[in-house]
Coordinates of C-alpha atoms in Angstrom, one line a residue:
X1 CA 0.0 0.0 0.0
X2 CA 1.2 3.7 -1.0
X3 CA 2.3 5.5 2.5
X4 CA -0.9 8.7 2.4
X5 CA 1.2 11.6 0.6
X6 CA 1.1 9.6 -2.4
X7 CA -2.7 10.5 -3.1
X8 CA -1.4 13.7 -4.6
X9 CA 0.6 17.0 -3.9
X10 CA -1.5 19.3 -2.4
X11 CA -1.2 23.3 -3.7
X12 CA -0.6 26.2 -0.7
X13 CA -2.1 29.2 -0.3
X14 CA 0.2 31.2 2.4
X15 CA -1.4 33.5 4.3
X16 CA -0.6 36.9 4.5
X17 CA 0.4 37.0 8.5
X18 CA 4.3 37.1 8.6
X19 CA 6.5 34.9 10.8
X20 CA 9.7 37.2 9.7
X21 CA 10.5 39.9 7.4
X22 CA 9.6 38.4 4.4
X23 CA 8.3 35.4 5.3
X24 CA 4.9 33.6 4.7
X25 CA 3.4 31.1 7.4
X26 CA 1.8 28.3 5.7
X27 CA -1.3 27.3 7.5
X28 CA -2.9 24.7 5.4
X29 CA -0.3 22.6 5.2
X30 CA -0.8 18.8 5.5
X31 CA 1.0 16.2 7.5
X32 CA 2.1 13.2 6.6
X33 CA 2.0 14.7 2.3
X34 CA 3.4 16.8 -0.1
X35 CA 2.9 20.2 0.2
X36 CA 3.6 22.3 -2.4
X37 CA 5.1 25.6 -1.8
X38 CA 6.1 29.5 -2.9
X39 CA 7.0 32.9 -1.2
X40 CA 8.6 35.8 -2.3
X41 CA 12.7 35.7 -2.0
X42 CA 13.5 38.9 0.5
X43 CA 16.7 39.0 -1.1
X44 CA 16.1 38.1 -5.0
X45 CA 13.1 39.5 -4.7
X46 CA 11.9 36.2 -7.1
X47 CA 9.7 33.1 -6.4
X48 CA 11.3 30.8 -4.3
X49 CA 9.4 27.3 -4.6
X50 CA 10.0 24.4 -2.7
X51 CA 7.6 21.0 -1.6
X52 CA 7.6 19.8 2.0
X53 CA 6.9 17.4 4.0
X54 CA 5.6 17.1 7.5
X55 CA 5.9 14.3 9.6
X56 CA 2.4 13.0 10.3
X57 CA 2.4 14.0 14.2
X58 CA 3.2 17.7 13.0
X59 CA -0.3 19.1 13.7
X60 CA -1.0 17.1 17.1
X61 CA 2.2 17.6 18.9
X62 CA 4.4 20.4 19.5
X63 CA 8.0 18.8 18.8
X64 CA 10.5 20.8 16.6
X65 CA 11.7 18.9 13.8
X66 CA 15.6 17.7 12.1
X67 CA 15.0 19.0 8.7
X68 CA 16.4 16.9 5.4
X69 CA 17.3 19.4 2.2
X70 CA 16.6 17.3 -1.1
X71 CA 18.6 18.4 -4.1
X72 CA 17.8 17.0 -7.3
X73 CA 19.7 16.3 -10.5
X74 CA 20.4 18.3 -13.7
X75 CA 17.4 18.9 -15.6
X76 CA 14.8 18.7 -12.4
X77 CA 12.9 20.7 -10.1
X78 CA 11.2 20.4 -6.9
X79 CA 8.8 17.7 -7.7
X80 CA 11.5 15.8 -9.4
X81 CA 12.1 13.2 -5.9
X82 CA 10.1 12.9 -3.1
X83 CA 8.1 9.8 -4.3
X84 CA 11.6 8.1 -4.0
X85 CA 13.2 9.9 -0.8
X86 CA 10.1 10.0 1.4
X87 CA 8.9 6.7 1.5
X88 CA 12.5 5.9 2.1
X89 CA 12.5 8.1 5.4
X90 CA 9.0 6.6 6.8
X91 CA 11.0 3.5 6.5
X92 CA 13.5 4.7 8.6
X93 CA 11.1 6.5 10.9
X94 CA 9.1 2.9 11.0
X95 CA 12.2 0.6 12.0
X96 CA 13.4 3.5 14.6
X97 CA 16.5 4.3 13.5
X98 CA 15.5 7.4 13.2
X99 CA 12.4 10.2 15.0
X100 CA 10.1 12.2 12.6
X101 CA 11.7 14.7 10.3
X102 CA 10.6 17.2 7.6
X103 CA 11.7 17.1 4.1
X104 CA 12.4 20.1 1.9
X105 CA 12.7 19.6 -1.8
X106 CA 14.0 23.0 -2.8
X107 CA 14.3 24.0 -7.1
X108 CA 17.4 24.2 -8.8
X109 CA 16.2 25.8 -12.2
X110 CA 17.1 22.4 -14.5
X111 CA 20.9 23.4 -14.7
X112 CA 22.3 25.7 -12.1
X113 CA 24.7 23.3 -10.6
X114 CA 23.0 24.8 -7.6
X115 CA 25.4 28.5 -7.9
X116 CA 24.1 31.7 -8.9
X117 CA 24.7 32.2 -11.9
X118 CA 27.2 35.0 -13.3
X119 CA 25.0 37.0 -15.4
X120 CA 22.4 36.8 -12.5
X121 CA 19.3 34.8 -14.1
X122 CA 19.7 32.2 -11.5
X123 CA 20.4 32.9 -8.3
X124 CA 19.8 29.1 -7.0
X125 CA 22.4 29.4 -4.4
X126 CA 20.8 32.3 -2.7
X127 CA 17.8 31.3 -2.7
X128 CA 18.4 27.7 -0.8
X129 CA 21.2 28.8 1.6
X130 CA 19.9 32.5 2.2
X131 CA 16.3 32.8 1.6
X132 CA 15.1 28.6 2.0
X133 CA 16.3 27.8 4.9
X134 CA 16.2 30.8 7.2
X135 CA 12.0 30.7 5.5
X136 CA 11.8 27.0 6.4
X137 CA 13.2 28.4 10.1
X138 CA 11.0 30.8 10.6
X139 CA 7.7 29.6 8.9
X140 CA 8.1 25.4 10.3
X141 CA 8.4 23.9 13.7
X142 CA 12.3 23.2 12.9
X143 CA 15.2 22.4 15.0
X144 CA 16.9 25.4 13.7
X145 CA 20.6 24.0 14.4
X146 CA 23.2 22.8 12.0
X147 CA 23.6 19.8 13.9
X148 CA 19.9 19.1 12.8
X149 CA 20.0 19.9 9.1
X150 CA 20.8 17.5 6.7
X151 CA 21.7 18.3 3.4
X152 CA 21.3 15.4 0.3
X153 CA 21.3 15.1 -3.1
X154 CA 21.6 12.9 -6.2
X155 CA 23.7 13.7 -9.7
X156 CA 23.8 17.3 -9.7
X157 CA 22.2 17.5 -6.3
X158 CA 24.9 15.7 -4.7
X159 CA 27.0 18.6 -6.3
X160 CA 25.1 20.9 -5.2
X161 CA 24.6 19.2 -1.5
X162 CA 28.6 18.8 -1.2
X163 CA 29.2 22.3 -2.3
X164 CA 26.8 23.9 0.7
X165 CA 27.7 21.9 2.9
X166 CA 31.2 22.7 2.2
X167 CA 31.1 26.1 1.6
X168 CA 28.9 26.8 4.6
X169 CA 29.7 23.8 6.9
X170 CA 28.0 26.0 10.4
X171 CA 24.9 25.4 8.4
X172 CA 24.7 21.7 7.5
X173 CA 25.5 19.1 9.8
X174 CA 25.1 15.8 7.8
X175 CA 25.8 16.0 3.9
X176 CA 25.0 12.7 2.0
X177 CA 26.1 12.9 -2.1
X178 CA 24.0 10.3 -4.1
X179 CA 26.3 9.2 -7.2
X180 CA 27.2 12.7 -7.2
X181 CA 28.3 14.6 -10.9
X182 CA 31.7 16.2 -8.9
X183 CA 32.9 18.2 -12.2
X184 CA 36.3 20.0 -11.3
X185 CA 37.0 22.9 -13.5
X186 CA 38.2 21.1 -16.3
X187 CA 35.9 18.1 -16.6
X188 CA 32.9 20.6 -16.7
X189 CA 34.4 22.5 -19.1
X190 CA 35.0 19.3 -21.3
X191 CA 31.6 17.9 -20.5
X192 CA 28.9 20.7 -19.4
X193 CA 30.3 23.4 -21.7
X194 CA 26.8 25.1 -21.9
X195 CA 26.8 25.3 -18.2
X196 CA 30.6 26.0 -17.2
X197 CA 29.8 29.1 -19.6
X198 CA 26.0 30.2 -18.9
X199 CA 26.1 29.7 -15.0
X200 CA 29.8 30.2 -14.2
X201 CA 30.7 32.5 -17.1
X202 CA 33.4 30.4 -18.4
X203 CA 35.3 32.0 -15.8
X204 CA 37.6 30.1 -13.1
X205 CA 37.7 32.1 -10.1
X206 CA 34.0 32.2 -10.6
X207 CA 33.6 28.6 -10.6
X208 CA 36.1 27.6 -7.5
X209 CA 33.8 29.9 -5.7
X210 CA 30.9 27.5 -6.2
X211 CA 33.3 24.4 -6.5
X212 CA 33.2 21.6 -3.7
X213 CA 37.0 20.7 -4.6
X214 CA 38.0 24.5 -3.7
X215 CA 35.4 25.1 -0.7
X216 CA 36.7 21.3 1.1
X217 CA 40.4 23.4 0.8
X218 CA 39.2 26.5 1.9
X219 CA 37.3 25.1 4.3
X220 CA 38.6 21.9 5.6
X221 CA 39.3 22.5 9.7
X222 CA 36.1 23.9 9.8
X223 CA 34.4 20.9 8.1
X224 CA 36.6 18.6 10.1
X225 CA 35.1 19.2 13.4
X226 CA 31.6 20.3 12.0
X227 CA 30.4 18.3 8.9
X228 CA 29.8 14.5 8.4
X229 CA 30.1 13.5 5.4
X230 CA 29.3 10.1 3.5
X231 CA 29.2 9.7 0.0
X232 CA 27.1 6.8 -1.6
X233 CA 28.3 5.3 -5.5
X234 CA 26.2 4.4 -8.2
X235 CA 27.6 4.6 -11.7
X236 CA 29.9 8.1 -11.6
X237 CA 32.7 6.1 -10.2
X238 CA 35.6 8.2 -11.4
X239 CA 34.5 12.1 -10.1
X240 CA 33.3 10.1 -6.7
X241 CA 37.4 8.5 -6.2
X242 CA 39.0 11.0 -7.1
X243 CA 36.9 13.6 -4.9
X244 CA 37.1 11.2 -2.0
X245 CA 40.7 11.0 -2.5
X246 CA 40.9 14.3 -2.5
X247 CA 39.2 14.9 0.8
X248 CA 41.4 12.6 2.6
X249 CA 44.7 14.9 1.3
X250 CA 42.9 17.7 2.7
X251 CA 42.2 15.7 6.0
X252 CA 38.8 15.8 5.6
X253 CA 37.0 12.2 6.4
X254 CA 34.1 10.7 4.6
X255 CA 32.1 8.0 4.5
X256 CA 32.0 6.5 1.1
X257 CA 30.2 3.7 -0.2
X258 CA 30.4 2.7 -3.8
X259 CA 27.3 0.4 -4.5
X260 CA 28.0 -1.1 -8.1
X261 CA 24.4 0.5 -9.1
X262 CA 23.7 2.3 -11.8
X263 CA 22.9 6.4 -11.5
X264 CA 19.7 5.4 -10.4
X265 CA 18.6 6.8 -6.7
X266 CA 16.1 4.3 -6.1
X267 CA 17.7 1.2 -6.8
X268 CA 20.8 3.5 -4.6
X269 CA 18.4 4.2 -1.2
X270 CA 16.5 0.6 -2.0
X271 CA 20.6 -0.7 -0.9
X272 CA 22.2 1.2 1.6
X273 CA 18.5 3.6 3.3
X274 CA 19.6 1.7 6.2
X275 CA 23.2 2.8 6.1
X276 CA 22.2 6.8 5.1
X277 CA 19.6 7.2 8.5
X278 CA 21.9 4.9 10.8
X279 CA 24.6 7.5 9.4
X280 CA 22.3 10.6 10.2
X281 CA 21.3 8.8 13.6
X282 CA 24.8 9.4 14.3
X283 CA 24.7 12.8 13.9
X284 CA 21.5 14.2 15.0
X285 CA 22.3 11.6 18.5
X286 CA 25.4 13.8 19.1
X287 CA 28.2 12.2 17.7
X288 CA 29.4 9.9 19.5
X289 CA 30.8 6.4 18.7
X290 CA 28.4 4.7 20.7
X291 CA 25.3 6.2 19.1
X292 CA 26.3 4.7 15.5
X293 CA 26.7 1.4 16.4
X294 CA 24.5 -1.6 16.0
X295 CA 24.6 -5.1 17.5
X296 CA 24.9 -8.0 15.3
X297 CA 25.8 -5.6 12.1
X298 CA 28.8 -4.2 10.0
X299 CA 29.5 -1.2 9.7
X300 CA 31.6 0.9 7.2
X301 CA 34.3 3.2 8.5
X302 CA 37.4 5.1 7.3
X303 CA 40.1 6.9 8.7
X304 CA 43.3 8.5 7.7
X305 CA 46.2 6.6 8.5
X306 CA 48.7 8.1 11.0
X307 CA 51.7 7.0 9.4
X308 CA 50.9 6.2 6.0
X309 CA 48.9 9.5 5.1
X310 CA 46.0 7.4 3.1
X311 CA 42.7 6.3 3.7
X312 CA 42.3 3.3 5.9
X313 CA 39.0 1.3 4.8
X314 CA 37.9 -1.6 6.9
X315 CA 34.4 -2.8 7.8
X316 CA 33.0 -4.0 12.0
X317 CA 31.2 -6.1 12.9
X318 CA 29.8 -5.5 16.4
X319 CA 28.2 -8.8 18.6
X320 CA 25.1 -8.4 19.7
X321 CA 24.9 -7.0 23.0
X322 CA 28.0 -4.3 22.0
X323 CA 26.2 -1.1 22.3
X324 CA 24.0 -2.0 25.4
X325 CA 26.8 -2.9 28.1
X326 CA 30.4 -1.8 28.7
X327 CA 32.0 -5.2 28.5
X328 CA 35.6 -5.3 26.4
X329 CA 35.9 -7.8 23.7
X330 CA 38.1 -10.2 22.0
X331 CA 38.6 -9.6 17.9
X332 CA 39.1 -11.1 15.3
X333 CA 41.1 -9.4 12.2
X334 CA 40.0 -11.2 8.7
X335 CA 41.9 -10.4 5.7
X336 CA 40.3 -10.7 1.8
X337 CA 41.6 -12.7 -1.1
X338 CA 43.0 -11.2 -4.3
X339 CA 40.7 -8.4 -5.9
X340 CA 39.0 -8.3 -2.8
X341 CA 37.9 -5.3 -0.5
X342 CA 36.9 -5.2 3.1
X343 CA 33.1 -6.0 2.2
X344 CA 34.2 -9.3 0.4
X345 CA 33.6 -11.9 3.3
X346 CA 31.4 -9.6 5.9
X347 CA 28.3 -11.5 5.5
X348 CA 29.7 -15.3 5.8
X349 CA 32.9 -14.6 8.5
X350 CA 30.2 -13.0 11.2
X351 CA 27.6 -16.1 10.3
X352 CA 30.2 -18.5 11.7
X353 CA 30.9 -16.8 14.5
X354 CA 27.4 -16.2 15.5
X355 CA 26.8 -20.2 14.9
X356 CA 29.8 -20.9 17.7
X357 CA 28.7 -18.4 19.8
X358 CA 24.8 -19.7 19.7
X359 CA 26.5 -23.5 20.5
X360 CA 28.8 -21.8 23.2
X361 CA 32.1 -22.5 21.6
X362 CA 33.4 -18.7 22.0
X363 CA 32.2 -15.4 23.7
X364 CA 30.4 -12.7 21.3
X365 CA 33.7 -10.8 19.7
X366 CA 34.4 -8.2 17.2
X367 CA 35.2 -9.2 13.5
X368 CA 37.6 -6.2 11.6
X369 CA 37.5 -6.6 7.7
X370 CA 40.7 -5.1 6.4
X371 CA 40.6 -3.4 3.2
X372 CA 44.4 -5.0 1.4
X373 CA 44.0 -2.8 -2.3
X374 CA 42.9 -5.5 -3.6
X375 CA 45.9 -7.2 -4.9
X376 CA 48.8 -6.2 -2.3
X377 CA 49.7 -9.4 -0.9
X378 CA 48.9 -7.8 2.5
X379 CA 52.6 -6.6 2.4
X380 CA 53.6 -2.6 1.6
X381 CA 54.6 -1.7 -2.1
X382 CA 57.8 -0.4 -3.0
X383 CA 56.1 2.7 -4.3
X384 CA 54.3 3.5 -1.3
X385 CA 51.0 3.5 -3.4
X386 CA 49.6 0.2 -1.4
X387 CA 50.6 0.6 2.3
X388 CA 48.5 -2.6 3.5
X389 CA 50.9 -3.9 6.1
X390 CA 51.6 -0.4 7.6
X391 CA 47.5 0.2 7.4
X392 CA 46.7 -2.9 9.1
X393 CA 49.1 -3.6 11.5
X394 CA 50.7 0.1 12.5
X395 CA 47.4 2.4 11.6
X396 CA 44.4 -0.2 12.2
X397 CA 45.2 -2.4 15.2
X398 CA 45.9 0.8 17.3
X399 CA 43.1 2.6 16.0
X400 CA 40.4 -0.2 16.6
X401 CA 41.9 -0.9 19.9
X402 CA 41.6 3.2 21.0
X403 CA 38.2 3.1 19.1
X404 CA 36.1 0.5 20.6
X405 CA 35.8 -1.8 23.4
X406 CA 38.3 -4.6 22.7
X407 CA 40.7 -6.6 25.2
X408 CA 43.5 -4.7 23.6
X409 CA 46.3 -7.3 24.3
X410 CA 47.6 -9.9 21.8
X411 CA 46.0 -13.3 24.2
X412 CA 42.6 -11.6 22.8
X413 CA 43.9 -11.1 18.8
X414 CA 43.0 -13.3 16.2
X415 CA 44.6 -13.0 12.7
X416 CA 43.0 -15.2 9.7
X417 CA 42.0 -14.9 6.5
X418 CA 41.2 -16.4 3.0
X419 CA 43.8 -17.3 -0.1
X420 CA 45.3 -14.1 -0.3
X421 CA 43.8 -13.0 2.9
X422 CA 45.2 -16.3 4.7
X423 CA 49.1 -16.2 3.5
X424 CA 48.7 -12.5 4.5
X425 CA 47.6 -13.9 7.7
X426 CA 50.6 -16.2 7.8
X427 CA 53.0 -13.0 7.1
X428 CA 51.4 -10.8 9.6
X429 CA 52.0 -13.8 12.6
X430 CA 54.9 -14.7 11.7
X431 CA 56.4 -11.4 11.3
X432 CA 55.1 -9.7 14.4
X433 CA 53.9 -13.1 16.8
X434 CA 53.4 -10.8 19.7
X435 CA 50.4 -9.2 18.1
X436 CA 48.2 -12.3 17.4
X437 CA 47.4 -15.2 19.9
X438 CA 45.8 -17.1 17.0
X439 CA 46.4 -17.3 12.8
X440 CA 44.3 -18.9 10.9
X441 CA 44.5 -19.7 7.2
X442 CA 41.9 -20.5 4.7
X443 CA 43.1 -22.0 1.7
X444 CA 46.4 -19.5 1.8
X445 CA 47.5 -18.3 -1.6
X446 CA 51.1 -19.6 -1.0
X447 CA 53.5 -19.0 -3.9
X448 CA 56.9 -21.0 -4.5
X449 CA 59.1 -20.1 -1.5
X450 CA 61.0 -17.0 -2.6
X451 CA 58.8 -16.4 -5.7
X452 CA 58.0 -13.0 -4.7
X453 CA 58.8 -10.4 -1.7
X454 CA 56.2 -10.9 0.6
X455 CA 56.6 -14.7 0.3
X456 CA 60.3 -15.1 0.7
X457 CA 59.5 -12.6 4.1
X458 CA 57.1 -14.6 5.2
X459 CA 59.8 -18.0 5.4
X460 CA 62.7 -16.1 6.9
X461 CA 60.5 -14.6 9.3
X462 CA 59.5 -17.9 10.6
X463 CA 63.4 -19.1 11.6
X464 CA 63.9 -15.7 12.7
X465 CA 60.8 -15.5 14.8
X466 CA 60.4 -19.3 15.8
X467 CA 60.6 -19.2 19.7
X468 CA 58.3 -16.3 19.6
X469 CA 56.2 -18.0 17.9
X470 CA 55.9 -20.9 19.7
X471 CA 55.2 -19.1 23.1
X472 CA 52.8 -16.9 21.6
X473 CA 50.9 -17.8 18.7
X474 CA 48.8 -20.9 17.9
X475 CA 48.6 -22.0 13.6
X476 CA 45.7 -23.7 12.5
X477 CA 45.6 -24.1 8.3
X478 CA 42.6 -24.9 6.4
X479 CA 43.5 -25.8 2.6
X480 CA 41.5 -26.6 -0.3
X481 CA 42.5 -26.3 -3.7
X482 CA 46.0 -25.2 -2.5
X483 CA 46.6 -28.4 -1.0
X484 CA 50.1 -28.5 -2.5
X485 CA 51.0 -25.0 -1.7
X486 CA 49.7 -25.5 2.0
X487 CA 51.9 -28.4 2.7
X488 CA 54.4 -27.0 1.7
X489 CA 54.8 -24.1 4.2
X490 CA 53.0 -26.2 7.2
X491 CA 56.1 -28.6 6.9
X492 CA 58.6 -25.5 7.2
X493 CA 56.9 -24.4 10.2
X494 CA 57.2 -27.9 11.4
X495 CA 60.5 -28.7 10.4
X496 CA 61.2 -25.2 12.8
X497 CA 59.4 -27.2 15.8
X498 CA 56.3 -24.7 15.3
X499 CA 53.3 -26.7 15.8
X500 CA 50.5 -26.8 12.7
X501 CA 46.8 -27.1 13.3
X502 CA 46.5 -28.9 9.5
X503 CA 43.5 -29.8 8.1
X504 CA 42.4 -30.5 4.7
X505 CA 39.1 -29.7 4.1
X506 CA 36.3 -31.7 1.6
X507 CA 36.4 -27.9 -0.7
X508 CA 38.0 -26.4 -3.4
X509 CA 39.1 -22.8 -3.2
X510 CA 35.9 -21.4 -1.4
X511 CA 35.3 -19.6 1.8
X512 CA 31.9 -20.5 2.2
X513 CA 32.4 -23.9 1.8
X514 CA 35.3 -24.1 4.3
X515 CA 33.5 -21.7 6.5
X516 CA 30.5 -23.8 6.7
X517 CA 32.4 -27.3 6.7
X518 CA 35.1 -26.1 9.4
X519 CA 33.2 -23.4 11.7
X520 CA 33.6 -25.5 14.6
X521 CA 36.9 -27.1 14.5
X522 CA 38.2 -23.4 13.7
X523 CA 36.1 -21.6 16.7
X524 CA 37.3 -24.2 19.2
X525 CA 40.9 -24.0 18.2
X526 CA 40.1 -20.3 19.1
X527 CA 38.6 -20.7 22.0
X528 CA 41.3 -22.7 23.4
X529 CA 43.7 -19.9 22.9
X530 CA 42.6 -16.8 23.9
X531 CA 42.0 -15.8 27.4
X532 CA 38.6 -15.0 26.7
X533 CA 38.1 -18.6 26.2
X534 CA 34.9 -20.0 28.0
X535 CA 35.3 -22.6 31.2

């Protein structure tokens, strides 16, 4: 069934009694629909329309609302999305992750990139930031905060929702950019010609004035400690990187998603609505760590590394139980096989776990999904493009440890991982055996000893490191296809005297399988060698 508003969009007459120089009170507005709206611009002196919605409760209660800014894509106006985005927040509003909120969907006049143009036809820009929302302030029951306004948008919109939140970062608290169209100077000019020279004038100090790229400079320590940020990725791929990229060099951190979508904002909310108002929840719930989380879930998070000076990815999983008590937890570090990321094995790795936790093998712990570039080999590159061991072990360790409640000692470490993930898991324990009480390798992507850096490491480490080894870290070593490659580095450990929890399990080279097959063999071994073991 349709959620009410849907019936149709209901015109406004404003009344004539004024809630603020130059500002019209609506008084037939209806809750729970669209409402569609006009008043005079104090400053432009022009039309200024917009469509609203009001939560349903608006007329019986006297709360003051969060208020969500809608901007839409190149060639729309204000009707162009609210049958998309409101539904999406009544979902949210209906599974609680979120309280009632109004919805603005201001008008961007088809093209305006959301800027005032040179030549002064459209003056979009003023009329959102400086004649919208102080209207919207004055006229609704509002919570008339930064903290509390949340600006989004999709194509242009997300453009447009990046550049004010950007450019004015005391006035938006929460930006989300739907598959944003983040031209720079010189991509507009190639691609948008017509608008780089109608709204901007052709002219480059002009643009960089209404230019997220030169705003997030101008403005980054502001936007730092002000602004949350998350970016979500449908099909504009290219502009999205290399804007997130160029965030993190300006040590501004975001949230960024890429979805594999299409530059479609339904099929985009339809994925990740859940992720966008737990994100928002964050916000408007004051920030803190605490009010993000959610038992039994992964969640997305980046950071800028410390050392390294790039983006840290990874993906947590929190146990249920996490975000209600205080207790410290064991965790559990899993590494990604080649052309993997850190959401390749967050659904299956924390499905296991649960299992052995339901039949009381371990204690509920955290699971930390490690993002290795895909194709690192979980070691550093030589030209410093693919930092993974420096991200993981000097950057992520400390910064989970600091972040969240773990038992931040190496008895309560776990290091595993699959084919690529699980000789990276073999590196990382061997290299640095005080870090991890348990490694654990699925199906490790072992080359010929000495074949390549990170695998020639990985065998010297093991003499070098063998006592430490022993009296620290337990081995257990699940192969499938790789039986051959397997064997051969479990029989240089044990030719060292380290001992090998071997098995070879009834799979080929998949995680599921062995996941399924072995989930509690591996969460016993586990269990018996951390100190939050159960008695």
């Amino acid at each position: 069934m349709n959620s009410p508003w849907i019936s149709g969009i209901r015109p406004l007459l404003l009344a004539c009694a004024l809630a603020a120089p130059g500002f019209a009170v609506a008084t037939e507005l209806t809750a729970g629909e669209m409402n569609s709206v006009s008043f005079d611009g104090p400053i432009t002196d022009e039309s200024v329309r917009y469509m609203i919605y009001l939560p349903p409760d608006y007329d019986t209660s006297k709360t003051r609302y969060p208020v969500i800014y809608f901007l839409h894509g190149i060639g729309g106006d204000e009707t162009s999305d609210h049958k998309v985005v409101v539904p999406v927040l009544e979902r949210a509003v209906a599974a609680g992750i979120v309280k009632p909120m109004i919805a603005v969907f201001p008008n961007g006049r088809g093209n305006s990139m959301w800027a005032d143009s040179k030549n002064g036809h459209k003056r979009v820009e003023t009329n959102v930031v400086r004649e919208l929302v102080p209207h919207i302030d004055a006229t609704y029951r509002t919570r008339a905060e930064a903290r509390y306004r949340i600006i989004q948008g999709m194509s242009m919109g997300g453009y447009g929702a990046l550049l004010y939140a950007t450019k004015y970062p005391k006035l938006f608290g929460v930006v989300i950019n739907y598959d944003g169209a983040l031209y720079d100077e010189e991509t507009l000019a190639e691609r948008r010609e017509g608008i780089f020279r109608e709204i901007f004038g052709g002219d480059s100090e002009y643009f960089n004035d209404y230019s997220p790229w030169a705003n997030a400079y101008k403005n980054r320590d502001i936007i730092h400690e002000e602004v949350a940020i998350r970016s979500v990725v449908g099909a504009q791929k290219e502009s999205n990187r290399k804007y997130h990229q160029w965030l993190l060099d300006v040590d501004v951190m975001e949230e960024y998603k890429e979805t594999g979508l299409g530059h479609d904002l339904k099929a985009i909310l339809d994925m990740e609505w859940e992720n966008d108002y737990h994100f928002i929840a964050e916000r408007l719930g004051g920030g803190s760590e605490s009010g993000t989380l959610r038992n039994g879930k992964s969640h997305y998070r980046v950071f800028k590394g410390p050392i390294s000076g790039s983006r840290v990815e990874y993906n947590i999983y929190l146990p249920e139980g996490y975000v209600d008590s205080q207790k410290r937890y064991s965790v559990i570090y899993h590494l990604h096989g080649s052309a993997g990321n850190q959401d390749t094995d967050d659904d299956m790795v924390p499905a296991g776990l649960e299992r052995a936790v339901k039949a009381g093998t371990v204690e509920p712990m955290i699971i930390v999904f490690a993002n290795g570039y895909r194709s690192s080999g979980w070691a550093d590159s030589l030209d410093g493009q693919m930092p993974a061991e420096t991200n993981v072990i000097r950057e992520l360790i400390p910064y989970i440890d600091t972040t969240y409640r773990t038992k931040a000692d190496s008895r309560n470490r776990v290091i595993q991982g699959f084919s690529m993930g699980g000789s990276g898991a073999m590196a990382y324990v061997t290299k640095y055996p005080e870090l991890f009480a348990v490694a654990v390798s699925y199906d490790g992507g072992f080359f010929r000893r000495g074949s390549r850096p990170g695998e020639a490491r990985m065998w010297q480490d093991a003499a070098k490191n063998r006592d430490a080894i022993i009296a620290n870290s337990a081995i257990r070593m699940i192969s499938g296809l790789f039986r051959e490659r397997n064997e051969v580095f479990r029989d240089h450990l044990i030719d060292l005297g380290i001992p090998v929890n071997y098995v070879q399990a009834d799979c080929s080279h998949d995680m599921y399988c062995m996941t399924d097959e072995q989930w509690e063999e591996t969460y016993t071994f586990i269990a018996e060698h951390l100190d939050d073991r159960k008695n």
